[in-house]
Each structure stands twice: as C-alpha cells, then as structure tokens.
Coordinates of C-alpha atoms in Angstrom, one line a residue:
Chain A
M1 CA 0.0 0.0 0.0
E2 CA 1.2 3.5 -0.8
N3 CA 2.1 5.9 2.0
Y4 CA -0.7 8.2 3.0
I5 CA -0.9 11.2 5.3
Y6 CA -4.0 10.7 7.3
F7 CA -6.2 13.5 8.4
N8 CA -9.5 11.7 9.0
N9 CA -9.2 11.1 12.7
A10 CA -12.7 12.4 13.4
A11 CA -14.0 9.3 11.5
T12 CA -11.4 6.7 12.8
S13 CA -8.1 7.5 14.3
W14 CA -5.0 6.1 12.6
P15 CA -2.4 4.9 13.3
K16 CA -3.1 3.1 16.5
P17 CA -0.5 3.0 19.3
P18 CA 1.5 -0.3 19.0
E19 CA 0.4 -1.4 22.4
V20 CA -3.3 -1.5 21.2
I21 CA -2.3 -3.8 18.4
E22 CA -0.1 -6.0 20.6
A23 CA -2.8 -6.3 23.3
M24 CA -5.4 -7.4 20.7
K25 CA -3.1 -9.8 19.1
R26 CA -2.3 -11.3 22.5
N27 CA -6.0 -11.6 23.3
L28 CA -6.8 -13.3 20.1
T29 CA -3.8 -15.6 20.5
E30 CA -4.3 -16.7 24.1
C31 CA -7.0 -19.2 25.3
P32 CA -10.2 -17.1 25.7
V33 CA -10.5 -17.3 29.5
F34 CA -9.9 -13.7 30.3
G35 CA -13.1 -11.6 30.2
D36 CA -15.1 -14.4 28.6
R37 CA -17.2 -15.5 31.6
Q38 CA -15.1 -18.5 32.4
N39 CA -14.2 -20.5 35.5
I40 CA -10.5 -20.2 35.6
A41 CA -9.3 -19.5 39.1
S42 CA -6.6 -16.9 38.2
A43 CA -8.7 -15.1 35.7
K44 CA -7.9 -11.5 35.3
D45 CA -11.1 -10.0 34.1
V46 CA -10.0 -7.9 31.2
V47 CA -13.5 -6.4 30.8
K48 CA -13.5 -5.3 34.5
I49 CA -10.1 -3.7 34.0
A50 CA -11.4 -1.9 30.9
R51 CA -14.3 -0.5 32.9
E52 CA -11.9 0.7 35.6
E53 CA -9.6 2.4 33.1
I54 CA -12.4 4.2 31.4
A55 CA -14.2 5.2 34.6
S56 CA -10.9 6.7 35.8
L57 CA -10.4 8.6 32.5
F58 CA -13.9 10.2 32.8
E59 CA -13.7 10.5 36.6
A60 CA -16.8 8.4 36.8
P61 CA -17.9 7.4 40.3
D62 CA -18.7 3.8 39.6
S63 CA -16.8 1.6 37.0
N64 CA -19.7 -0.9 37.0
R65 CA -21.8 1.7 35.3
I66 CA -19.6 1.7 32.3
V67 CA -21.3 -0.6 29.7
F68 CA -19.9 -1.7 26.4
G69 CA -21.6 -2.0 23.0
S70 CA -20.5 -2.2 19.4
N71 CA -20.3 1.5 18.9
A72 CA -21.6 4.9 20.0
S73 CA -24.7 4.6 17.8
E74 CA -25.8 1.4 19.5
L75 CA -25.6 3.0 22.9
L76 CA -27.3 6.2 21.8
N77 CA -30.1 4.1 20.3
A78 CA -30.4 2.1 23.5
I79 CA -30.7 5.2 25.7
I80 CA -33.0 7.2 23.4
H81 CA -35.4 4.3 22.7
G82 CA -35.1 3.1 26.3
T83 CA -35.9 6.4 28.0
L84 CA -38.4 8.2 25.7
K85 CA -42.0 7.1 25.4
S86 CA -45.2 8.4 23.8
G87 CA -46.0 11.9 24.9
D88 CA -42.5 12.8 26.0
H89 CA -40.5 15.7 24.6
A90 CA -36.8 15.6 23.9
I91 CA -34.4 18.5 23.1
S92 CA -31.4 18.2 20.8
T93 CA -29.5 20.4 18.4
Y94 CA -28.8 21.1 14.8
A95 CA -25.2 19.9 15.4
E96 CA -26.1 16.3 16.0
H97 CA -24.8 13.3 14.1
N98 CA -27.3 10.9 12.4
S99 CA -26.6 8.5 15.3
V100 CA -28.8 10.8 17.3
I101 CA -31.0 12.4 14.7
R102 CA -32.2 9.1 13.3
P103 CA -33.2 7.4 16.6
L104 CA -34.8 10.6 17.8
N105 CA -36.8 11.0 14.6
T106 CA -37.7 7.3 14.7
A107 CA -38.9 7.7 18.3
S108 CA -41.0 10.6 17.1
K109 CA -42.4 8.7 14.1
R110 CA -43.1 5.5 16.0
N111 CA -44.2 6.7 19.4
G112 CA -45.2 10.3 18.9
V113 CA -42.2 11.7 20.9
E114 CA -42.1 15.5 20.5
L115 CA -38.8 16.9 19.4
T116 CA -37.1 20.3 19.5
Y117 CA -33.9 20.8 17.7
V118 CA -32.2 24.0 18.9
R119 CA -30.3 25.8 16.2
V120 CA -26.6 26.4 16.5
D121 CA -24.7 29.4 15.1
E122 CA -22.6 29.4 11.9
R123 CA -19.6 28.0 13.8
G124 CA -21.7 25.2 15.4
Y125 CA -22.2 26.7 18.9
L126 CA -25.5 26.3 20.8
D127 CA -27.2 29.5 21.9
I128 CA -27.7 28.9 25.6
D129 CA -30.8 31.2 25.8
D130 CA -32.5 29.3 23.0
F131 CA -31.6 26.1 24.7
S132 CA -33.1 27.3 28.0
K133 CA -36.3 28.3 26.3
A134 CA -36.8 24.8 24.7
F135 CA -37.8 23.1 27.9
K136 CA -41.4 22.0 28.4
D137 CA -43.3 20.3 31.1
N138 CA -43.0 17.0 29.3
T139 CA -39.3 17.3 28.4
R140 CA -37.7 14.0 29.4
L141 CA -34.3 14.0 27.7
V142 CA -31.7 16.4 26.4
V143 CA -29.2 15.0 23.8
I144 CA -26.2 17.1 23.1
N145 CA -23.2 16.5 20.7
H146 CA -20.3 17.5 22.9
G147 CA -18.0 18.4 20.0
S148 CA -19.2 18.8 16.4
N149 CA -17.8 16.4 13.9
V150 CA -18.3 19.0 11.2
T151 CA -17.0 22.3 12.6
G152 CA -15.3 21.1 15.7
A153 CA -17.3 23.5 18.0
L154 CA -17.3 22.4 21.6
Q155 CA -20.5 23.0 23.5
D156 CA -20.4 24.5 27.0
I157 CA -21.4 21.4 28.7
K158 CA -21.2 22.8 32.2
K159 CA -23.8 25.4 31.4
I160 CA -25.9 22.9 29.5
S161 CA -25.7 20.4 32.3
D162 CA -26.7 23.1 34.9
I163 CA -29.8 24.0 32.9
A164 CA -30.8 20.4 32.3
F165 CA -30.3 19.7 36.1
R166 CA -32.4 22.8 37.0
H167 CA -35.2 21.4 34.9
K168 CA -34.6 17.9 36.3
V169 CA -34.1 16.5 32.8
P170 CA -31.5 13.8 32.2
L171 CA -28.7 14.9 29.9
L172 CA -27.3 12.4 27.3
L173 CA -23.9 13.6 26.2
D174 CA -22.6 12.3 22.9
A175 CA -18.8 12.3 23.5
S176 CA -17.9 10.5 20.3
Q177 CA -15.7 13.4 19.1
T178 CA -14.4 14.5 22.5
A179 CA -13.5 11.4 24.5
G180 CA -9.7 11.3 24.5
N181 CA -9.5 14.7 22.8
I182 CA -10.4 16.9 25.8
K183 CA -10.7 16.4 29.5
I184 CA -14.1 15.0 30.5
S185 CA -14.8 14.9 34.2
L186 CA -18.1 13.4 35.4
K187 CA -17.1 14.5 38.9
E188 CA -17.0 18.2 37.8
T189 CA -19.9 17.9 35.3
P190 CA -22.2 15.1 36.1
V191 CA -24.5 13.8 33.3
A192 CA -27.1 11.1 33.3
Y193 CA -25.5 9.4 30.2
L194 CA -22.2 9.7 28.6
V195 CA -21.7 7.9 25.3
F196 CA -18.3 7.3 23.8
T197 CA -16.8 5.4 20.9
G198 CA -13.5 3.5 21.0
H199 CA -12.1 4.0 17.6
K200 CA -11.6 7.7 17.5
A201 CA -9.5 9.7 20.0
L202 CA -9.4 6.8 22.4
F203 CA -7.3 4.9 19.9
G204 CA -9.2 1.6 20.1
P205 CA -10.3 -0.5 17.2
R206 CA -13.5 -0.1 15.2
G207 CA -16.6 -1.9 16.6
I208 CA -16.3 -1.0 20.2
G209 CA -18.1 1.8 22.1
G210 CA -19.6 2.3 25.5
A211 CA -21.7 4.4 27.8
Y212 CA -21.7 5.6 31.4
I213 CA -25.1 5.3 32.9
A214 CA -25.4 7.3 36.1
E215 CA -27.1 5.7 39.1
G216 CA -30.8 6.5 39.1
F217 CA -31.0 6.7 35.3
D218 CA -31.5 3.0 34.3
F219 CA -33.9 2.2 31.6
P220 CA -35.3 -1.0 30.0
P221 CA -32.6 -2.8 28.1
F222 CA -32.6 -2.5 24.3
K223 CA -31.6 -6.2 23.9
Q224 CA -32.2 -9.4 25.9
G225 CA -30.3 -12.6 25.9
G226 CA -27.3 -14.4 27.3
T227 CA -25.3 -12.7 30.0
G228 CA -23.2 -15.5 31.5
I229 CA -24.7 -14.9 34.9
L230 CA -28.2 -15.4 36.5
S231 CA -29.0 -17.9 33.7
E232 CA -32.0 -19.3 35.6
D233 CA -33.7 -15.9 35.3
P234 CA -36.2 -16.0 32.4
F235 CA -35.8 -12.2 32.0
Q236 CA -32.8 -10.0 31.5
P237 CA -31.0 -9.5 34.8
E238 CA -31.5 -6.1 36.5
R239 CA -27.9 -6.0 37.5
I240 CA -25.6 -3.4 35.9
P241 CA -23.6 -3.7 33.7
V242 CA -24.8 -7.1 32.4
R243 CA -28.3 -5.7 32.0
Y244 CA -27.1 -3.8 29.0
E245 CA -24.5 -6.3 27.7
T246 CA -26.3 -9.1 26.0
G247 CA -24.5 -11.8 24.2
T248 CA -20.8 -12.4 23.6
R249 CA -18.9 -9.2 24.1
N250 CA -16.2 -7.9 21.8
V251 CA -13.4 -8.8 24.2
P252 CA -10.5 -8.2 21.7
G253 CA -12.1 -4.8 21.0
I254 CA -12.4 -4.0 24.7
V255 CA -8.8 -5.0 25.3
G256 CA -7.7 -2.8 22.5
L257 CA -9.7 0.1 23.8
T258 CA -8.2 -0.4 27.3
E259 CA -4.7 0.0 25.8
G260 CA -5.9 3.0 23.8
V261 CA -7.2 4.6 27.0
R262 CA -4.0 3.8 28.8
F263 CA -2.1 5.4 26.0
V264 CA -4.2 8.6 26.3
K265 CA -3.5 8.6 30.1
K266 CA 0.2 8.0 29.6
I267 CA 0.6 10.9 27.2
G268 CA -1.9 13.0 29.1
I269 CA -4.8 14.9 27.7
S270 CA -3.1 18.2 28.2
K271 CA -0.1 17.1 26.2
I272 CA -2.3 15.7 23.4
I273 CA -4.2 19.1 23.3
E274 CA -0.9 21.0 23.3
K275 CA 0.5 19.1 20.4
K276 CA -2.7 19.3 18.3
H277 CA -3.1 23.0 19.0
A278 CA 0.4 23.7 17.9
L279 CA -0.3 21.9 14.6
L280 CA -3.7 23.4 14.2
S281 CA -2.4 26.9 14.7
I282 CA 0.0 26.4 11.8
L283 CA -2.7 25.0 9.6
I284 CA -5.4 27.5 10.4
D285 CA -3.1 30.5 10.0
A286 CA -2.1 29.2 6.6
M287 CA -5.7 28.5 5.6
K288 CA -6.7 32.0 6.6
D289 CA -3.9 33.4 4.6
N290 CA -5.2 31.7 1.5
K291 CA -8.0 33.9 0.2
K292 CA -9.5 31.0 -1.8
I293 CA -10.2 29.0 1.3
I294 CA -13.5 29.3 3.2
L295 CA -13.3 28.1 6.8
Y296 CA -16.4 27.0 8.6
S297 CA -14.7 26.2 12.0
P298 CA -14.1 28.3 15.1
D299 CA -10.9 30.3 15.5
D300 CA -10.7 29.7 19.3
L301 CA -9.0 26.3 19.7
D302 CA -9.9 26.2 23.3
K303 CA -13.5 26.0 22.3
S304 CA -12.9 23.5 19.5
V305 CA -12.3 19.8 19.4
G306 CA -9.9 20.6 16.5
T307 CA -11.8 19.5 13.5
I308 CA -11.7 21.9 10.6
S309 CA -14.4 22.2 7.8
F310 CA -13.5 24.1 4.7
A311 CA -14.2 24.7 1.1
I312 CA -12.0 26.0 -1.7
K313 CA -13.6 28.6 -4.0
N314 CA -14.4 27.2 -7.5
W315 CA -13.6 23.6 -6.5
L316 CA -16.3 21.0 -5.9
I317 CA -16.1 19.6 -2.4
D318 CA -15.9 16.1 -3.6
D319 CA -13.0 17.0 -6.0
I320 CA -11.0 18.5 -3.1
G321 CA -11.1 15.1 -1.4
Y322 CA -10.5 13.2 -4.6
V323 CA -7.5 15.3 -5.5
L324 CA -6.0 15.3 -2.1
T325 CA -6.3 11.6 -1.7
N326 CA -5.4 10.5 -5.2
S327 CA -3.0 13.1 -6.4
F328 CA -1.3 14.0 -3.1
N329 CA -1.8 10.9 -1.0
I330 CA -3.5 13.0 1.8
I331 CA -6.6 11.5 3.3
I332 CA -9.3 13.9 4.4
R333 CA -13.1 13.5 4.3
T334 CA -15.7 15.3 2.3
G335 CA -19.5 15.4 2.3
L336 CA -22.1 15.8 5.0
H337 CA -20.2 13.8 7.6
C338 CA -23.5 12.1 8.7
A339 CA -24.6 15.4 10.3
P340 CA -27.0 16.9 7.7
M341 CA -28.7 19.5 9.9
I342 CA -25.7 21.6 10.7
H343 CA -25.1 22.1 7.0
E344 CA -28.5 23.9 6.8
I345 CA -26.9 26.5 9.0
L346 CA -23.5 26.6 7.4
G347 CA -25.2 26.9 4.0
T348 CA -23.3 23.9 2.7
L349 CA -26.2 21.7 1.7
P350 CA -26.4 19.5 -0.3
I351 CA -22.6 19.0 -0.9
G352 CA -21.2 19.5 2.5
T353 CA -17.7 20.4 3.4
A354 CA -14.2 19.2 3.2
R355 CA -13.0 18.2 6.7
I356 CA -9.5 17.9 8.2
S357 CA -9.1 16.1 11.6
L358 CA -5.8 15.6 13.3
S359 CA -4.5 13.1 15.8
Y360 CA -1.7 13.1 18.3
F361 CA 0.3 11.1 15.7
N362 CA 0.3 13.8 13.0
S363 CA 3.5 15.8 12.5
E364 CA 4.4 19.3 11.5
E365 CA 5.9 18.0 8.3
E366 CA 2.6 16.4 7.4
V367 CA 0.7 19.6 8.1
E368 CA 3.2 21.5 5.9
R369 CA 2.6 19.0 3.1
L370 CA -1.2 19.6 3.5
I371 CA -0.8 23.3 3.4
K372 CA 1.4 23.1 0.3
A373 CA -1.2 20.8 -1.4
L374 CA -4.1 23.1 -0.5
N375 CA -2.2 26.1 -1.9
Q376 CA -1.3 24.3 -5.1
I377 CA -4.9 23.2 -5.6
S378 CA -6.5 26.5 -4.8
V379 CA -4.3 28.6 -7.1
L380 CA -5.5 26.7 -10.2
K381 CA -9.1 27.9 -10.4
Chain B
M1 CA -4.0 -3.1 -27.5
K2 CA -7.1 -0.9 -27.4
I3 CA -8.1 0.3 -23.9
S4 CA -11.4 -1.1 -22.8
V5 CA -13.5 -1.2 -19.6
V6 CA -12.9 -4.6 -18.0
K7 CA -14.9 -4.1 -14.7
I8 CA -17.5 -1.8 -13.3
E9 CA -17.7 -1.2 -9.5
V10 CA -20.8 0.3 -8.2
L11 CA -20.1 2.7 -5.3
D12 CA -22.2 4.1 -2.5
D13 CA -22.6 7.8 -2.5
C14 CA -23.4 10.4 0.2
F15 CA -26.0 11.9 -2.1
K16 CA -29.1 9.7 -2.8
D17 CA -29.8 10.9 -6.3
T18 CA -26.4 10.5 -7.9
T19 CA -25.3 7.2 -9.3
L20 CA -21.7 6.5 -8.8
F21 CA -19.4 3.9 -10.5
D22 CA -15.8 3.2 -11.0
F23 CA -14.9 2.1 -14.6
I24 CA -11.8 0.0 -14.4
F25 CA -9.9 0.0 -17.7
S26 CA -7.7 -2.7 -19.1
K27 CA -4.6 -0.6 -18.5
A28 CA -3.5 2.6 -16.7
L29 CA -4.8 5.7 -18.5
Q30 CA -2.2 8.0 -20.2
D31 CA -2.2 11.5 -21.7
D32 CA -3.6 10.5 -25.2
F33 CA -6.6 8.7 -23.8
I34 CA -7.2 11.3 -21.1
N35 CA -7.0 14.2 -23.6
S36 CA -9.5 12.3 -25.9
L37 CA -12.1 12.7 -23.1
S38 CA -12.3 16.5 -23.9
S39 CA -14.9 15.8 -26.6
L40 CA -17.3 14.7 -23.9
G41 CA -17.7 17.9 -22.0
E42 CA -15.9 20.6 -20.0
F43 CA -12.4 19.2 -19.7
E44 CA -9.9 20.0 -16.9
Y45 CA -6.5 18.4 -16.7
Y46 CA -4.1 19.4 -13.9
T47 CA -0.7 18.0 -14.9
E48 CA 1.1 20.0 -12.2
F49 CA -0.1 17.8 -9.4
P50 CA 2.2 15.0 -8.1
K51 CA -0.3 12.6 -9.8
P52 CA -2.1 14.5 -12.6
F53 CA -5.9 14.8 -12.2
Y54 CA -8.4 15.0 -15.0
K55 CA -12.1 15.8 -14.9
V56 CA -14.9 16.0 -17.5
F57 CA -18.1 17.7 -16.6
R58 CA -21.3 17.9 -18.6
N59 CA -24.0 19.9 -16.7
G60 CA -27.0 17.9 -15.9
S61 CA -25.5 14.7 -17.3
F62 CA -22.3 13.3 -15.9
M63 CA -18.9 13.9 -14.4
L64 CA -15.8 11.7 -15.0
K65 CA -12.6 12.0 -13.1
G66 CA -9.4 10.2 -12.4
I67 CA -5.7 10.2 -12.1
K68 CA -3.1 9.6 -14.8
N69 CA -1.4 6.2 -14.5
S70 CA -4.4 4.7 -12.9
P71 CA -6.9 2.4 -14.6
N72 CA -9.8 3.7 -12.5
M73 CA -12.2 6.4 -13.6
R74 CA -14.9 7.7 -11.2
V75 CA -18.2 8.2 -13.0
S76 CA -21.1 10.2 -11.5
L77 CA -24.4 10.2 -13.3
F78 CA -26.7 13.1 -12.4
P79 CA -30.4 12.3 -11.9
E80 CA -31.7 14.5 -14.7
N81 CA -30.5 12.5 -17.7
K82 CA -29.3 9.2 -16.2
V83 CA -30.3 6.9 -19.0
E84 CA -29.1 9.1 -21.9
S85 CA -25.8 9.8 -20.2
L86 CA -25.3 6.1 -19.5
N87 CA -26.0 5.2 -23.1
E88 CA -23.6 7.9 -24.3
L89 CA -20.8 6.6 -22.1
I90 CA -21.5 3.0 -23.1
A91 CA -21.1 4.0 -26.7
F92 CA -18.0 6.2 -26.1
F93 CA -16.1 3.7 -24.2
H94 CA -17.4 0.7 -26.2
I95 CA -18.5 -1.0 -23.1
D96 CA -18.9 -4.7 -23.5
N97 CA -22.4 -6.2 -23.4
S98 CA -21.4 -8.5 -20.5
L99 CA -21.0 -5.5 -18.3
M100 CA -24.3 -4.0 -19.2
P101 CA -26.5 -5.7 -16.5
I102 CA -24.4 -3.9 -13.8
L103 CA -25.0 -0.6 -15.4
K104 CA -28.6 -1.1 -16.3
K105 CA -29.5 -2.3 -12.8
E106 CA -28.3 1.0 -11.4

C-alpha cells in the first residue's frame, strides 16, 4: 500500500498505538478465558479492567456503570429508545450526528415523541438562551453532541448540564468526538448518560463503544439474551452492567480500547491538546492566509475539538477530497459527515464540506505538506 | 492493444440521487486517452499535481474524473439524464455487453 498522510481522525483514528495492536493480538492468540465469563481461578477480568480504566479517565464514580456495546450509535439508540415514550418531549441540536437524529426521529415517528432541535450558530455553537427556552413540562431527555464532527465546535457542557439539572431532565452527552481529545470529568460535570466510541481519539479498534449510565437513570434494556450470569432468570437481569451487555462481548475490542485509554492517560490529555493545538495553529493560519479557502470552523482552539471544515472557491467539495487523496496521498473526508442538519446553518447543503481532523500522531511535516497541497490546488481555479 | 472497460464497480454515495461507478480499464490511462475525453464535455487536466488529475463535466448529465497512470475512472451520473448519459458513455467507451447488467441495474 502507498504511504498516505492521514487527516480523517474524526472518523477513525490512525495509526493506533503499537500497544493497542499488541494487546489485541495477545487476546486473540491466548486461550479465551480472560473476560469471557469462564471459571479459571486466576482469571484477570479484562472487561472489568477496561471499565476501571475508562471510569478513571472520565472520573466516573462507579466503574460498574460503564457498559460496552458495538459503537456509540448502538448505545445512543439504547438510551434514546429506552428512555423516551409516547407523549415525551426531547431536546437536541442542529449539530447532531445521524446516530442521534435518526433514533430521535424514529422515536417521534413510532411513538409520537415530541422533538425540539435547537439551532446552532454558523460555527456550530449552541445558543444557551434558545436552549433554555426549549424546555417544556413533558421534556424527558436532552441529547447534546459535545463536539461537532463538522465544525469542531465544543459545547459549553457545564452550562448545558446546569440548565438540564435545574429542569430535572437527564442529559445524554454524545462524547464520540471529545472522549480522548479533551478532559471530561463526570465529577465536575455530572451527566445522566455519557456515550463514547472506542475508535476515534481513544485509539481503540472499530466496533467498540460504550456508555456511562449514572445511578438512578437506568432504563429498560434494548436487547435481551445471554449474560453469563443469573442464567435461571427468564428475563434480562437487572444488575448493571450485564443488564445492557447481552451476548458475547467484543473482548478483543475491549482489550484494544483499554490500551488506547492507557495510551491517552500515559501521554496526558493536556499534552495531546498542546500538540494538536500547535499543529492546528500552523494549519489554520495558513488556511486563513489563503483567500480562496473558506473556513467553517471556530478560531478559538480552546472552544474546539480541533476538527476543521472548509471549502476552496471554484472547487467542488468532492473534487477536493479526490485530488488530495489520489494526487497528493493525503486523506481527508468530504460530504455531510453524517450530520446533515448543521449544513443547513452553514449553507453547505447538499454537498457538505471538506474536513480535516488531526490526531496526536500527526507531525508538523505532514501539516506543511497539506498546506502546500491546498495552496497548489486553490491557485489553479 | 485498445483500452477497454474490464470491470465496473458500483459505489455508495453520500447523495441519494447521484449514481456512482468506477470504470476500471484494461490498463492505466495515459495522456492520449485522457485528452480524448475532452470531446465529452468541459475538460480540466491538472498536470502540475504529483499525480495528474483530470475531470470531464457535462452539466445535468455526468462527471468523470481520475488520475493519470491509474486504470480507474470515477463516473457520476446526475439524476436529470441518467439513461441518456449512461448510453452515451457505453457508446463512447465501447463497453462490452457482458458488463451491461451492472450498469442497467443501477
């Protein structure tokens, strides 16, 4: 395979730390007694270890309330469909991913759940006043995308959480873009539900995600089946976390995620942010200097998860991605990024934007090559 | 040897109304062939890029694009004139009958 420079980390991070690959390889090679509900006396429960690592990353009070699923979408579906019933009202935003929009719209279509999508501004930020005004007597859930996968805008989750708490409405935070990219402390900002995915900034493999479900916010499980415990019970056990973990778990994925989380902790979120901000500053300054480039992302990196959406005047969005990938060997992403509603506000429907998303593993040299490519492309039309 | 389409791969697209294929030719496309595409529509060819990029656009009909030295050509058919555009491309590239079902199905 050719050598590519990879700037599509908001979709899936790459490369993965070597320890992630090693741990998964080890798990797939060794006898499956660890984390697979077996009787071995010396069993180290790798799933329990994973819960503890993740709970400590998010400063969650109870590691048993970390549950695993196949991805963030699955957990978002479980929570949305598990908590909302006919006659309920839910609040969300224009910055959401389809992993939230589609289950919410389905809950509305199937069960008559009432929805309010609060608009965001042209950088992707939620207007807190508009958000406050959206609450009704029957509001039962708030679903917020912590960091936009289109513009990178980070929502002020402290304020949002305070408002939801005042209205006694559970907050479901979609941390797919932020987990591993910024500090998330459930001690400082408690939420009812936090959903994360393993394969982005937590450096795990694809096909593993999870949620933190705070005490007092349980809901009927989405799936029922084998749990490896309480097998005589004809119904799904009430006990957390197995209540939400039906069937054989993706243990190699969980093991890989554990090592990804350990990697994030070893480097430290502040160091990760520092490195990415240094690279992003170089990139954003160069993009601003290029008058052919239209930026859709916030300037203030402290209020951004670091994802940059852009267009180049006179170039089709799809062509920018095609040329960068195929002529320059630089991978970015183009299109709607599965978040169609925010493009209504950006004015980028139906074609979307070109998107650059960095990881800790990107280098200054790679960023300079991207800048050079963008300048070379933009000057031609 | 004459260049011909040997395989057609149907691709998923972000946009529901556009039909997207990759035509895979019997050999990597070179300047002569690429330049001959100019008769099909608005033609752009960026030879300055590390791997030269070409594009042919006909408003309301189709868009073709690809890279020199690659046998792949990306084909987008726009919804307005899908059948006519397809027939024109089939004729232009002399696409073999055995590949037709893939195209017609789309």
